[in-house]
CSV table of C-alpha atoms and ligand atoms in Angstrom, one decimal:
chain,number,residue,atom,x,y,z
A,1,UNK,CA,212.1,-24.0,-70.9
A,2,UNK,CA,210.7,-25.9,-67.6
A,3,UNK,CA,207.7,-26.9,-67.0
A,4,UNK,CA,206.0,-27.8,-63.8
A,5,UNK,CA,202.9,-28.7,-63.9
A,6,UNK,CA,200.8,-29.1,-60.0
A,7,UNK,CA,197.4,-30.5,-59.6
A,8,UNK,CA,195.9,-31.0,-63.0
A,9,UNK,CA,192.7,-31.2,-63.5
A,10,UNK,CA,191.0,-31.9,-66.3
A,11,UNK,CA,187.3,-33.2,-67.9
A,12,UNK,CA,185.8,-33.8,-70.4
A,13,UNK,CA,181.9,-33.1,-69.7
A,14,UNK,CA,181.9,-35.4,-66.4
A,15,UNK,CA,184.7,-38.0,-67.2
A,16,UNK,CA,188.2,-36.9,-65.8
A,17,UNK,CA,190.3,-37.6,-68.4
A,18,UNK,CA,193.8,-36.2,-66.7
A,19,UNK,CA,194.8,-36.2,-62.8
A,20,UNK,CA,198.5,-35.1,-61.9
A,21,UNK,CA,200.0,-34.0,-59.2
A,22,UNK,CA,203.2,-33.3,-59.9
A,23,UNK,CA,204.6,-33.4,-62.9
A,24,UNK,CA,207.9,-31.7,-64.1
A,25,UNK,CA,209.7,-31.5,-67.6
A,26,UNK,CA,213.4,-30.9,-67.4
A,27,UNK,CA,214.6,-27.9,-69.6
A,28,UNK,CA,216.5,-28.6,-72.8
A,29,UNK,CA,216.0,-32.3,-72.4
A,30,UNK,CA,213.6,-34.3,-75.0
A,31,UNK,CA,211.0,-35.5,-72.9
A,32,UNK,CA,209.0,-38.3,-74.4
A,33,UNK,CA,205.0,-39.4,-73.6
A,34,UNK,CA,203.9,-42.4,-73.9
A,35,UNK,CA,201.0,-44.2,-73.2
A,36,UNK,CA,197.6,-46.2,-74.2
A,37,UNK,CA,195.4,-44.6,-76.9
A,38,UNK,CA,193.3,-42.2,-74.9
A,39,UNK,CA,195.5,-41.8,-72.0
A,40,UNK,CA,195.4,-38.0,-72.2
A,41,UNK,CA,198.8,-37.1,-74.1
A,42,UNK,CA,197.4,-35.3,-76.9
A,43,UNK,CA,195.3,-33.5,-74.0
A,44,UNK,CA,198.3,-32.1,-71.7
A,45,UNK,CA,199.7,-31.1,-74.8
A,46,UNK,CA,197.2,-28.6,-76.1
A,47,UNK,CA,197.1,-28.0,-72.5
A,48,UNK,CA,200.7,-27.2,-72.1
A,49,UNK,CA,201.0,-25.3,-75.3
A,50,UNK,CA,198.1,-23.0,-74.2
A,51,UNK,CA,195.5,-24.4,-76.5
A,52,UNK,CA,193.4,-25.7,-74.0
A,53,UNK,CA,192.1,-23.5,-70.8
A,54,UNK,CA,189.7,-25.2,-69.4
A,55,UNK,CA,191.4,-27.0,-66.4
A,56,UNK,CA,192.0,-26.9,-63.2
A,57,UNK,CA,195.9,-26.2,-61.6
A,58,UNK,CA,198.9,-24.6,-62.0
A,59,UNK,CA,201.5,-24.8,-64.6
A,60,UNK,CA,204.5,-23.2,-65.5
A,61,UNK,CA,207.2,-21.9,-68.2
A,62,UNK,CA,210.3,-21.1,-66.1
A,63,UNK,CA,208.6,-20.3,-63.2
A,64,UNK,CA,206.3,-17.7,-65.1
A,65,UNK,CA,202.8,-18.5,-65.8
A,66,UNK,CA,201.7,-18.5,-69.7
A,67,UNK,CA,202.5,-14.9,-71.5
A,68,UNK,CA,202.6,-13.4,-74.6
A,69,UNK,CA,206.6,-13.9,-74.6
A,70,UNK,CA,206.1,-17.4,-73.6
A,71,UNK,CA,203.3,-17.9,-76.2
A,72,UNK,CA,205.7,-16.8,-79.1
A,73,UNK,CA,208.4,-18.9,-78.1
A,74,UNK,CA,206.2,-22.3,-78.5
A,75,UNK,CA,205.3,-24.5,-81.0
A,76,UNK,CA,202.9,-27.5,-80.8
A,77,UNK,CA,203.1,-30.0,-83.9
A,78,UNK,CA,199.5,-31.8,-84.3
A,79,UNK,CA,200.1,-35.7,-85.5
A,80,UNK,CA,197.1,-34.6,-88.6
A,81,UNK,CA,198.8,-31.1,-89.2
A,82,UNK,CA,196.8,-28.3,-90.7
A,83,UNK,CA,198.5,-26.4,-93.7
A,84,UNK,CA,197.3,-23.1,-95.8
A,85,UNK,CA,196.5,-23.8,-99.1
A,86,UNK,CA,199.3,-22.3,-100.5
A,87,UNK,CA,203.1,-23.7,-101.5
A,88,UNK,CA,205.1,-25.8,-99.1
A,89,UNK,CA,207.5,-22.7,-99.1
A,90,UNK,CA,204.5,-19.9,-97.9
A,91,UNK,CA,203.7,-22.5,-95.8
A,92,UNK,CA,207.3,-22.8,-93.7
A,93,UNK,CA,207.9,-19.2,-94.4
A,94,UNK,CA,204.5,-17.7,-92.9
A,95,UNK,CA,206.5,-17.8,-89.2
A,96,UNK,CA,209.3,-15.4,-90.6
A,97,UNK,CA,207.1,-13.6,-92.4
A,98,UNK,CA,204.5,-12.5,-89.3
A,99,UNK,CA,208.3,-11.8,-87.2
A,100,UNK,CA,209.3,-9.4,-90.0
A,101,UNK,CA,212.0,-11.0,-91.1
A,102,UNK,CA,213.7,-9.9,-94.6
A,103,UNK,CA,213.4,-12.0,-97.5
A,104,UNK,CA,216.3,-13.0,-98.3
A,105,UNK,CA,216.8,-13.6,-94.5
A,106,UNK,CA,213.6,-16.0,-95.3
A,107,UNK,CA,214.7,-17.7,-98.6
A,108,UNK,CA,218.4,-18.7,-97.2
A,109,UNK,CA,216.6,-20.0,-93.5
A,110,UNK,CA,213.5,-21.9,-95.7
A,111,UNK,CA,216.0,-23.6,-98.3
A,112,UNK,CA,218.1,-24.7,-95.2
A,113,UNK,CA,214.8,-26.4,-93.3
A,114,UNK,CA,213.9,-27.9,-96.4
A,115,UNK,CA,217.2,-29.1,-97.3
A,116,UNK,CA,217.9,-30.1,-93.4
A,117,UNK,CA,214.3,-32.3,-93.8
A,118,UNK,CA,215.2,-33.8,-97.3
A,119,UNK,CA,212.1,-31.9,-99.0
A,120,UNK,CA,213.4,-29.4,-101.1
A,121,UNK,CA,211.4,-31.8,-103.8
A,122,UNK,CA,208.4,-30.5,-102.4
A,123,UNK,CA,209.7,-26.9,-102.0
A,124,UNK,CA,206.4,-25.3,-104.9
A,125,UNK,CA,203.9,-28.1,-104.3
A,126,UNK,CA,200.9,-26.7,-102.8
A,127,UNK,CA,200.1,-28.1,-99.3
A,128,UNK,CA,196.9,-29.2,-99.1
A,129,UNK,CA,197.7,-32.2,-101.7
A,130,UNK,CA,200.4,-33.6,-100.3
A,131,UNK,CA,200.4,-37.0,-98.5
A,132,UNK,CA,200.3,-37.5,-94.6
A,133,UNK,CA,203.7,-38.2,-94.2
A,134,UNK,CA,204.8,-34.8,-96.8
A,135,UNK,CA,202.7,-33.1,-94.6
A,136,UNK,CA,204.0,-33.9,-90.9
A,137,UNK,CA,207.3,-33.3,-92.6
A,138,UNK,CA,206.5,-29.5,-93.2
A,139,UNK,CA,204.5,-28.8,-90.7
A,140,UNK,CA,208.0,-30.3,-88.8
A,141,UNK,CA,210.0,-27.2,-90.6
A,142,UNK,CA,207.4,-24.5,-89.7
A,143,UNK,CA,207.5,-25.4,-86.5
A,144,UNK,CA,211.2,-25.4,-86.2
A,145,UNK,CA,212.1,-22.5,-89.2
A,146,UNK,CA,211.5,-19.6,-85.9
A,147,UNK,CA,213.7,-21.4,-83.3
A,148,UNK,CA,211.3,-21.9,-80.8
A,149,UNK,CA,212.6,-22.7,-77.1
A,150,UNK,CA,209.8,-25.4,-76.3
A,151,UNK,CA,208.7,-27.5,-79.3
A,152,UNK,CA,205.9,-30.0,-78.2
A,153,UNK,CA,205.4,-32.8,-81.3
A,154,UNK,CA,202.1,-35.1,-81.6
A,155,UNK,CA,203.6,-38.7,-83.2
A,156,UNK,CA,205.7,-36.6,-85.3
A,157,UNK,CA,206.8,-39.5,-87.6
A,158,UNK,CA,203.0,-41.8,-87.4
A,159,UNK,CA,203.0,-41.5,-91.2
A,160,UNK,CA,206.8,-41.4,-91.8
A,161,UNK,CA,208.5,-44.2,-93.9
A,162,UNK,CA,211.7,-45.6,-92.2
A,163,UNK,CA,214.3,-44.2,-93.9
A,164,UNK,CA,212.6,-40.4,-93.0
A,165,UNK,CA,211.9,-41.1,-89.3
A,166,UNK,CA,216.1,-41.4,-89.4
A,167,UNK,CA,216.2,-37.8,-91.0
A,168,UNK,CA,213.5,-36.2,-88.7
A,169,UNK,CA,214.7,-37.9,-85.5
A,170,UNK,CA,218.2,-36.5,-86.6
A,171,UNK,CA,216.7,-33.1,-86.8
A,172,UNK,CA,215.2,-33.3,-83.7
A,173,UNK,CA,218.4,-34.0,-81.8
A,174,UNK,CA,220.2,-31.5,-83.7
A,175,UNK,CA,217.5,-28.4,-82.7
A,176,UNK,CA,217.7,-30.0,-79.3
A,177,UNK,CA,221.4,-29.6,-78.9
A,178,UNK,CA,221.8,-26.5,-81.2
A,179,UNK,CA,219.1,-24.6,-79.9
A,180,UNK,CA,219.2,-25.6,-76.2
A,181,UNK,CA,215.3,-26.2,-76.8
A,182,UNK,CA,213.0,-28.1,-74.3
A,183,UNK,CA,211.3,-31.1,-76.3
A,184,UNK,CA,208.2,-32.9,-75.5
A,185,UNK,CA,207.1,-35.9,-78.1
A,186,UNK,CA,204.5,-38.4,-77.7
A,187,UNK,CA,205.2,-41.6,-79.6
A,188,UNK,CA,203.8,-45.1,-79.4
A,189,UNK,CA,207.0,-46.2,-81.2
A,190,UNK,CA,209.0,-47.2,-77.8
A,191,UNK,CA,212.4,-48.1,-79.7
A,192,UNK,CA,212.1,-44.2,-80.7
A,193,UNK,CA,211.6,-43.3,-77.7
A,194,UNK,CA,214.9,-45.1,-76.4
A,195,UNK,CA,216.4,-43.6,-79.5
A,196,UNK,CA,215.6,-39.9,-78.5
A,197,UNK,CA,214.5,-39.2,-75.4
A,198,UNK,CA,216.4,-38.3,-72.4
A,199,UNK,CA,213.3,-38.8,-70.3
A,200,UNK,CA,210.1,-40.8,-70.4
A,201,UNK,CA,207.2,-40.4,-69.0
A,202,UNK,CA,204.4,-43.2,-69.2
A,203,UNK,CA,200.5,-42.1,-69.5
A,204,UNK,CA,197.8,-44.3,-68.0
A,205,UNK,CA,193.9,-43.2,-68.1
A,206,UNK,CA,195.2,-39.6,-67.4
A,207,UNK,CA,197.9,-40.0,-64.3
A,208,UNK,CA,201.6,-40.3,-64.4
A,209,UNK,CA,202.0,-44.0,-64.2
A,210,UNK,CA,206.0,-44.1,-64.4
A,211,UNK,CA,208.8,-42.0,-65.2
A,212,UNK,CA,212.1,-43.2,-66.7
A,213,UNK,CA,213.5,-46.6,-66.2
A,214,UNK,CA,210.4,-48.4,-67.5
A,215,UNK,CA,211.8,-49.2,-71.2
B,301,LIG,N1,187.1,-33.0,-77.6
B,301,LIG,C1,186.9,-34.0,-76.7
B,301,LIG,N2,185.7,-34.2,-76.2
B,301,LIG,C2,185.4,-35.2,-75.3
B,301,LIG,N3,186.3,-36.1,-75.0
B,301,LIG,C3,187.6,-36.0,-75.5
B,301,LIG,C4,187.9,-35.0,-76.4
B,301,LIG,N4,189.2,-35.1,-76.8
B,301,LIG,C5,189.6,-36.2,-76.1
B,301,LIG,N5,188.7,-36.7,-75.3
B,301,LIG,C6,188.8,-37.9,-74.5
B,301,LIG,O1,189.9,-37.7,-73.6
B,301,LIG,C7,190.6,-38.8,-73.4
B,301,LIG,C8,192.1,-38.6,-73.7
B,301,LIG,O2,192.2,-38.3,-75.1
B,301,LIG,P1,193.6,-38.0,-75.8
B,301,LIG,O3,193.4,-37.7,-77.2
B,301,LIG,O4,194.3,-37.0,-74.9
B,301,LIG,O5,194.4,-39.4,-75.6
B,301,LIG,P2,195.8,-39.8,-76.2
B,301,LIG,O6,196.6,-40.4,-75.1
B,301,LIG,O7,196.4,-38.7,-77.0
B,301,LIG,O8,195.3,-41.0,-77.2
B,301,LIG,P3,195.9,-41.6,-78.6
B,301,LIG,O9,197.1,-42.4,-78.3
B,301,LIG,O10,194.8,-42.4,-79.1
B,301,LIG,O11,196.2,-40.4,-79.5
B,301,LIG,C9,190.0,-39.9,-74.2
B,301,LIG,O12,189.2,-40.7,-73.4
B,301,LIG,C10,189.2,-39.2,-75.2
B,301,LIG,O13,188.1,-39.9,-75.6
């Protein structure tokens, strides 16, 4: 999916916390975001993922402005994620489920995530109790389990021990290429970004500072 995004706008009571342009995001590339702590990534991405409305400009999905269709075909990945209180597997099933898939369309598709993201361990823990890092890690496979065409991820491994961040970067290169899906990832982890993005773009007090080149 491509994104363009044309004279943003937004505040926070008075304080402007994000001014751009022109900004656009290539489709089927992993684009990453990077930036100082309150440089307004986390805010485009609610923005772009339709979570937050109250801004100026325009912005759009393949040339369409946010629908329904649109809506169904993005994810948005929060760095603290929130999970029901219910099993790891209710929890990375529940996108299936609410797109009336069968189950045993769901159990084969649900074993694969969670063998894919090395957490089959986890498959009948409930949610709530696991540890950050469990939890980005699931809330990684619900995101991905429906195939969405624009996946938008918060510091998707902040929490993540080394030898994980190799499985869940390794995922997210493989949806990226299997899928033909548009990826947008903040990280402060710069090698990472070398690692998986195809572009950069670098966030300053809420303006595009720099794209690509830069790391
Ligand atoms: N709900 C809110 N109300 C008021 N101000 C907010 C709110 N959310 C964010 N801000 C402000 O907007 C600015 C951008 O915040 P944002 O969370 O987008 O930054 P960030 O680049 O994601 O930072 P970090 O790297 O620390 O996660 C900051 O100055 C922050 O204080």
């Amino acid at each position: 999916m491509e994104i363009k995004i044309k004279n943003l706008k937004k505040y926070y009571n008075d304080k402007l916390v994000l001014k751009i342009e022109e900004l656009h995001i290539e489709k089927r590339k992993i684009t990453g975001i990077i930036g100082p702590n309150g440089a307004g990534k986390t805010t485009l991405l609610r923005i772009i993922s339709g979570l937050d409305e109250d801004f100026s400009g325009r912005i759009t999905y393949d040339n369409s402005t946010l629908n329904n269709n649109i809506y169904d075909n993005m994810t948005l990945v929060f760095q603290k994620p929130y999970l029901f209180r219910r099993s790891v597997y209710d929890n990375i099933a529940y996108p299936l489920k609410i797109r009336k898939k069968n189950k045993a369309e769901i159990d084969k598709r649900v074993s694969e995530m969670l063998n894919r993201l090395q957490i089959y361990n986890l498959k009948n823990e409930k949610a709530h109790l696991l540890s950050g890092g469990e939890s980005q890690k699931v809330a990684l496979a619900r995101a991905l389990i429906f195939k969405p065409k624009l996946v938008m991820l918060d510091e998707p491994t902040s929490n993540i021990d080394p030898e994980s961040i190799k499985t869940i970067e390794k995922e997210i290169k493989n949806y990226n290429s299997n899928e033909k899906a548009t990826i947008i990832i903040i990280t402060h982890n710069l090698e990472q970004a070398k690692r998986l993005c195809d572009n950069t773009i670098y966030l300053e007090n809420g303006r595009v500072n720099r794209i690509n080149g830069f790391l």
